[in-house]
Amino acid sequence: MPTPSKTWIDDLPKDRLIAEFSVWSADLMRLADDLGRVDPHVDILHIDVADGHFAPAMLFFPDLVAGVRKVSTRPIHVHLMVADSIILSQIEQFADAGSDLISLHVENESVANEALDLLDRRGVAAGMVLKVDTPVERIETYASRLRFVTLLGTAIGVKGQGLDEKAGARLQQAKRIIAGCGAADRIVLAADGGIREHTVPLLRQSGAETVVLGSLAFNAPSLDERMAWMRAL
Ligand SMILES: O=C(CO)[C@@H](O)[C@H](O)COP(=O)(O)O
């Protein structure tokens, strides 16, 4: 299965919301079939990784990414929610497995620069994620090295929650900071968590260029209709 081109981030659509599909919300017992079902609508596959310590969930592993790589040509975005002490070895393993973009957390402060150096050496695009209460200004330090910035709109690593009321204002602030760093054309701004029919318009208006779709897409009564609605926003 060919991997996406080096320039895949530059080739993402700019005239509509980018659709990032969260594998966590797929039918895990029939994963290949479910990914095949949604594939025509997918711009990016999002794979959460959590160690039960940095985030409460225990989620996904490199062999799963390697398996997804075999059944999909879509770019794979790995969201690492793991402790500083294991992040470098996790990056190596998820890069080996075929990830196209790996995001660590701004809160992984003690190892963040080393992790970004490693992603650079491995030729994997770098992203960063902020927990729902982390000051947005903290992306400024890293902005020159990033292709993606993702703001969590809910508590980390828990599915099925409602959107935090600060999410819209935080996206607007991130947008201003990214523009102030001269990185508006390079960094894609993403919203993850609390992605619902009534929240997507607000997130879009607040500056989100992509949303991480979970149940909103995988459980949609008609995926064609839901995606047509989303793309028209
Ligand atoms: O990481 C997350 C939620 O924080 C997403 O990746 C989940 O997949 C969303 O699932 P739903 O809440 O939409 O069911």
Short mmCIF file of C-alpha atoms and ligand atoms in Angstrom, two decimals:
data_model
loop_
_atom_site.label_atom_id
_atom_site.label_comp_id
_atom_site.label_asym_id
_atom_site.label_seq_id
_atom_site.Cartn_x
_atom_site.Cartn_y
_atom_site.Cartn_z
CA MET A 1 0.00 0.00 0.00
CA PRO A 2 1.68 3.30 -1.04
CA THR A 3 2.14 5.95 1.63
CA PRO A 4 0.97 9.57 1.13
CA SER A 5 3.36 11.95 -0.59
CA LYS A 6 5.74 14.14 1.45
CA THR A 7 3.61 17.14 0.60
CA TRP A 8 0.32 15.61 1.72
CA ILE A 9 -0.30 18.32 4.33
CA ASP A 10 0.08 21.05 1.70
CA ASP A 11 -2.37 19.13 -0.51
CA LEU A 12 -5.14 19.05 2.12
CA PRO A 13 -8.30 20.96 1.11
CA LYS A 14 -8.34 24.63 2.09
CA ASP A 15 -11.87 25.52 1.00
CA ARG A 16 -13.72 23.24 3.43
CA LEU A 17 -13.27 21.48 6.78
CA ILE A 18 -10.73 18.67 6.62
CA ALA A 19 -12.24 15.37 7.79
CA GLU A 20 -10.05 13.59 10.30
CA PHE A 21 -11.65 10.25 11.25
CA SER A 22 -10.90 8.84 14.71
CA VAL A 23 -10.21 5.11 14.52
CA TRP A 24 -11.21 4.84 18.21
CA SER A 25 -14.83 5.39 17.17
CA ALA A 26 -14.79 2.78 14.37
CA ASP A 27 -16.22 -0.71 14.75
CA LEU A 28 -13.08 -2.25 16.23
CA MET A 29 -14.33 -5.81 15.72
CA ARG A 30 -14.65 -5.16 11.98
CA LEU A 31 -12.02 -2.46 11.63
CA ALA A 32 -10.86 -3.04 8.04
CA ASP A 33 -14.46 -3.19 6.78
CA ASP A 34 -15.46 -0.07 8.71
CA LEU A 35 -12.44 1.90 7.48
CA GLY A 36 -13.31 0.77 3.93
CA ARG A 37 -16.91 1.96 4.44
CA VAL A 38 -15.89 5.50 5.48
CA ASP A 39 -12.81 5.76 3.23
CA PRO A 40 -14.33 7.94 0.45
CA HIS A 41 -14.95 10.67 3.05
CA VAL A 42 -11.63 10.46 4.91
CA ASP A 43 -8.90 13.08 4.57
CA ILE A 44 -6.84 11.82 7.55
CA LEU A 45 -7.09 8.81 9.86
CA HIS A 46 -6.56 9.78 13.50
CA ILE A 47 -5.19 7.12 15.84
CA ASP A 48 -5.14 7.84 19.58
CA VAL A 49 -2.39 6.37 21.74
CA ALA A 50 -2.80 6.55 25.52
CA ASP A 51 -0.75 4.93 28.26
CA GLY A 52 -3.28 4.93 31.12
CA HIS A 53 -1.05 7.42 32.98
CA PHE A 54 -0.73 10.64 30.95
CA ALA A 55 -4.35 9.97 29.92
CA PRO A 56 -6.77 7.60 31.64
CA ALA A 57 -7.49 5.42 28.60
CA MET A 58 -5.30 2.58 27.25
CA LEU A 59 -5.28 2.99 23.52
CA PHE A 60 -3.71 1.58 20.41
CA PHE A 61 -0.27 0.44 19.52
CA PRO A 62 2.23 0.39 16.62
CA ASP A 63 1.05 -2.93 15.12
CA LEU A 64 -2.43 -1.44 14.79
CA VAL A 65 -0.95 1.50 12.83
CA ALA A 66 1.01 -0.94 10.65
CA GLY A 67 -2.21 -2.88 10.05
CA VAL A 68 -4.17 0.25 9.14
CA ARG A 69 -1.30 1.27 6.85
CA LYS A 70 -1.86 -1.97 4.90
CA VAL A 71 -5.58 -1.37 4.30
CA SER A 72 -5.64 2.42 3.77
CA THR A 73 -3.74 4.95 1.66
CA ARG A 74 -4.99 7.83 3.83
CA PRO A 75 -2.46 9.82 5.89
CA ILE A 76 -2.23 8.51 9.46
CA HIS A 77 -2.08 11.02 12.33
CA VAL A 78 -0.98 9.46 15.63
CA HIS A 79 -1.95 11.43 18.75
CA LEU A 80 0.42 10.44 21.54
CA MET A 81 -1.00 10.79 25.06
CA VAL A 82 1.93 9.25 26.89
CA ALA A 83 4.39 10.11 29.67
CA ASP A 84 7.59 12.02 28.88
CA SER A 85 9.73 9.03 29.86
CA ILE A 86 8.47 6.85 26.99
CA ILE A 87 7.76 9.39 24.29
CA LEU A 88 10.98 8.99 22.29
CA SER A 89 10.68 5.22 22.06
CA GLN A 90 7.00 5.59 21.14
CA ILE A 91 7.88 8.00 18.33
CA GLU A 92 10.42 5.51 16.95
CA GLN A 93 7.88 2.69 17.04
CA PHE A 94 5.01 4.67 15.51
CA ALA A 95 7.31 6.11 12.83
CA ASP A 96 8.45 2.55 11.96
CA ALA A 97 4.79 1.52 11.76
CA GLY A 98 4.08 4.05 9.00
CA SER A 99 2.69 7.17 10.70
CA ASP A 100 2.63 10.29 8.52
CA LEU A 101 2.10 12.80 11.32
CA ILE A 102 2.76 12.35 15.03
CA SER A 103 1.46 14.81 17.62
CA LEU A 104 2.83 14.94 21.12
CA HIS A 105 1.49 17.17 23.87
CA VAL A 106 2.74 20.65 24.74
CA GLU A 107 2.56 19.32 28.32
CA ASN A 108 5.35 16.82 27.45
CA GLU A 109 7.61 19.78 28.16
CA SER A 110 10.73 18.04 29.45
CA VAL A 111 11.21 16.10 26.22
CA ALA A 112 9.38 18.22 23.64
CA ASN A 113 12.37 19.66 21.77
CA GLU A 114 14.11 16.29 21.67
CA ALA A 115 10.90 14.69 20.38
CA LEU A 116 10.56 17.31 17.63
CA ASP A 117 14.23 16.74 16.65
CA LEU A 118 13.52 13.02 16.41
CA LEU A 119 10.41 13.54 14.25
CA ASP A 120 12.50 15.74 11.98
CA ARG A 121 15.19 13.06 11.64
CA ARG A 122 12.57 10.40 10.97
CA GLY A 123 10.90 12.51 8.26
CA VAL A 124 7.54 12.42 10.05
CA ALA A 125 5.45 15.60 10.21
CA ALA A 126 5.19 17.08 13.71
CA GLY A 127 2.12 18.22 15.57
CA MET A 128 1.30 19.32 19.07
CA VAL A 129 -1.85 19.00 21.14
CA LEU A 130 -2.99 21.10 24.10
CA LYS A 131 -5.16 19.82 26.93
CA VAL A 132 -8.36 21.73 27.50
CA ASP A 133 -6.98 24.00 30.25
CA THR A 134 -3.39 24.48 29.04
CA PRO A 135 -2.65 28.12 28.11
CA VAL A 136 -2.76 28.43 24.32
CA GLU A 137 0.30 30.75 24.36
CA ARG A 138 2.45 27.70 25.00
CA ILE A 139 2.38 26.77 21.30
CA GLU A 140 4.41 29.89 20.47
CA THR A 141 7.66 28.25 21.59
CA TYR A 142 7.21 25.40 19.11
CA ALA A 143 5.24 26.99 16.26
CA SER A 144 8.20 27.23 13.87
CA ARG A 145 8.61 23.44 13.99
CA LEU A 146 4.99 22.31 13.62
CA ARG A 147 2.56 21.36 10.83
CA PHE A 148 -0.46 20.67 13.06
CA VAL A 149 -1.80 22.19 16.27
CA THR A 150 -4.73 20.40 17.90
CA LEU A 151 -6.81 21.83 20.74
CA LEU A 152 -8.68 19.35 22.90
CA GLY A 153 -12.24 20.46 23.58
CA THR A 154 -12.84 17.91 26.33
CA ALA A 155 -10.92 16.20 29.13
CA ILE A 156 -8.08 14.15 27.68
CA GLY A 157 -8.64 10.58 26.52
CA VAL A 158 -12.35 10.14 27.31
CA LYS A 159 -14.96 9.60 24.60
CA GLY A 160 -18.56 10.77 24.50
CA GLN A 161 -18.16 14.14 26.29
CA GLY A 162 -19.65 17.55 25.59
CA LEU A 163 -17.56 20.47 24.31
CA ASP A 164 -15.90 22.74 26.87
CA GLU A 165 -17.36 26.25 26.78
CA LYS A 166 -13.88 27.80 26.25
CA ALA A 167 -13.22 25.80 23.05
CA GLY A 168 -14.30 28.47 20.56
CA ALA A 169 -12.34 31.30 22.21
CA ARG A 170 -9.26 29.07 22.51
CA LEU A 171 -9.36 28.26 18.78
CA GLN A 172 -9.61 31.97 17.95
CA GLN A 173 -6.64 32.66 20.20
CA ALA A 174 -4.62 29.85 18.59
CA LYS A 175 -5.45 31.21 15.15
CA ARG A 176 -4.14 34.67 16.17
CA ILE A 177 -0.95 33.22 17.68
CA ILE A 178 -0.26 31.07 14.61
CA ALA A 179 -0.79 34.06 12.31
CA GLY A 180 1.44 36.18 14.58
CA CYS A 181 4.20 33.59 14.18
CA GLY A 182 3.84 33.80 10.38
CA ALA A 183 2.77 30.15 10.30
CA ALA A 184 -0.83 30.46 9.05
CA ASP A 185 0.01 28.76 5.74
CA ARG A 186 2.02 25.98 7.39
CA ILE A 187 0.12 24.96 10.51
CA VAL A 188 -3.26 23.23 10.29
CA LEU A 189 -5.48 24.02 13.29
CA ALA A 190 -7.54 21.09 14.54
CA ALA A 191 -10.30 20.59 17.10
CA ASP A 192 -10.55 17.22 18.89
CA GLY A 193 -13.20 16.14 21.39
CA GLY A 194 -16.84 17.16 21.72
CA ILE A 195 -17.37 17.05 17.94
CA ARG A 196 -21.15 17.07 17.60
CA GLU A 197 -23.71 18.33 15.08
CA HIS A 198 -24.35 21.45 17.18
CA THR A 199 -20.63 22.16 17.92
CA VAL A 200 -19.03 21.80 14.46
CA PRO A 201 -20.40 25.11 13.08
CA LEU A 202 -19.01 27.00 16.10
CA LEU A 203 -15.63 25.26 15.84
CA ARG A 204 -15.45 26.03 12.13
CA GLN A 205 -16.36 29.70 12.69
CA SER A 206 -13.76 29.89 15.46
CA GLY A 207 -10.97 28.87 13.08
CA ALA A 208 -10.78 25.08 13.13
CA GLU A 209 -9.53 23.79 9.77
CA THR A 210 -10.08 20.17 10.72
CA VAL A 211 -12.23 18.35 13.26
CA VAL A 212 -11.57 14.87 14.64
CA LEU A 213 -14.75 12.98 13.85
CA GLY A 214 -15.76 10.16 16.16
CA SER A 215 -19.33 9.00 16.65
CA LEU A 216 -20.63 11.95 14.60
CA ALA A 217 -19.27 10.23 11.48
CA PHE A 218 -19.03 6.55 12.35
CA ASN A 219 -22.58 6.40 13.81
CA ALA A 220 -24.19 8.75 11.28
CA PRO A 221 -27.49 7.37 9.92
CA SER A 222 -26.30 8.54 6.48
CA LEU A 223 -22.58 9.25 6.25
CA ASP A 224 -22.99 10.77 2.77
CA GLU A 225 -25.50 13.30 4.09
CA ARG A 226 -23.50 14.09 7.23
CA MET A 227 -20.32 14.72 5.27
CA ALA A 228 -22.15 16.84 2.68
CA TRP A 229 -23.49 18.93 5.58
CA MET A 230 -20.03 19.26 7.12
CA ARG A 231 -18.35 20.19 3.87
CA ALA A 232 -20.88 22.95 3.25
CA LEU A 233 -20.13 24.70 6.57
O1 LIG B 1 -10.23 11.63 21.19
C1 LIG B 1 -11.39 11.70 21.01
C2 LIG B 1 -12.26 12.31 22.04
O2 LIG B 1 -11.45 13.01 22.94
C3 LIG B 1 -11.97 11.26 19.73
O3 LIG B 1 -10.92 10.81 18.94
C4 LIG B 1 -13.04 10.22 19.90
O4 LIG B 1 -13.04 9.27 18.86
C5 LIG B 1 -14.34 10.91 19.92
O5 LIG B 1 -15.40 10.04 20.12
P1 LIG B 1 -16.88 10.57 20.34
O6 LIG B 1 -16.89 11.37 21.62
O7 LIG B 1 -17.23 11.38 19.16
O8 LIG B 1 -17.68 9.32 20.41
#
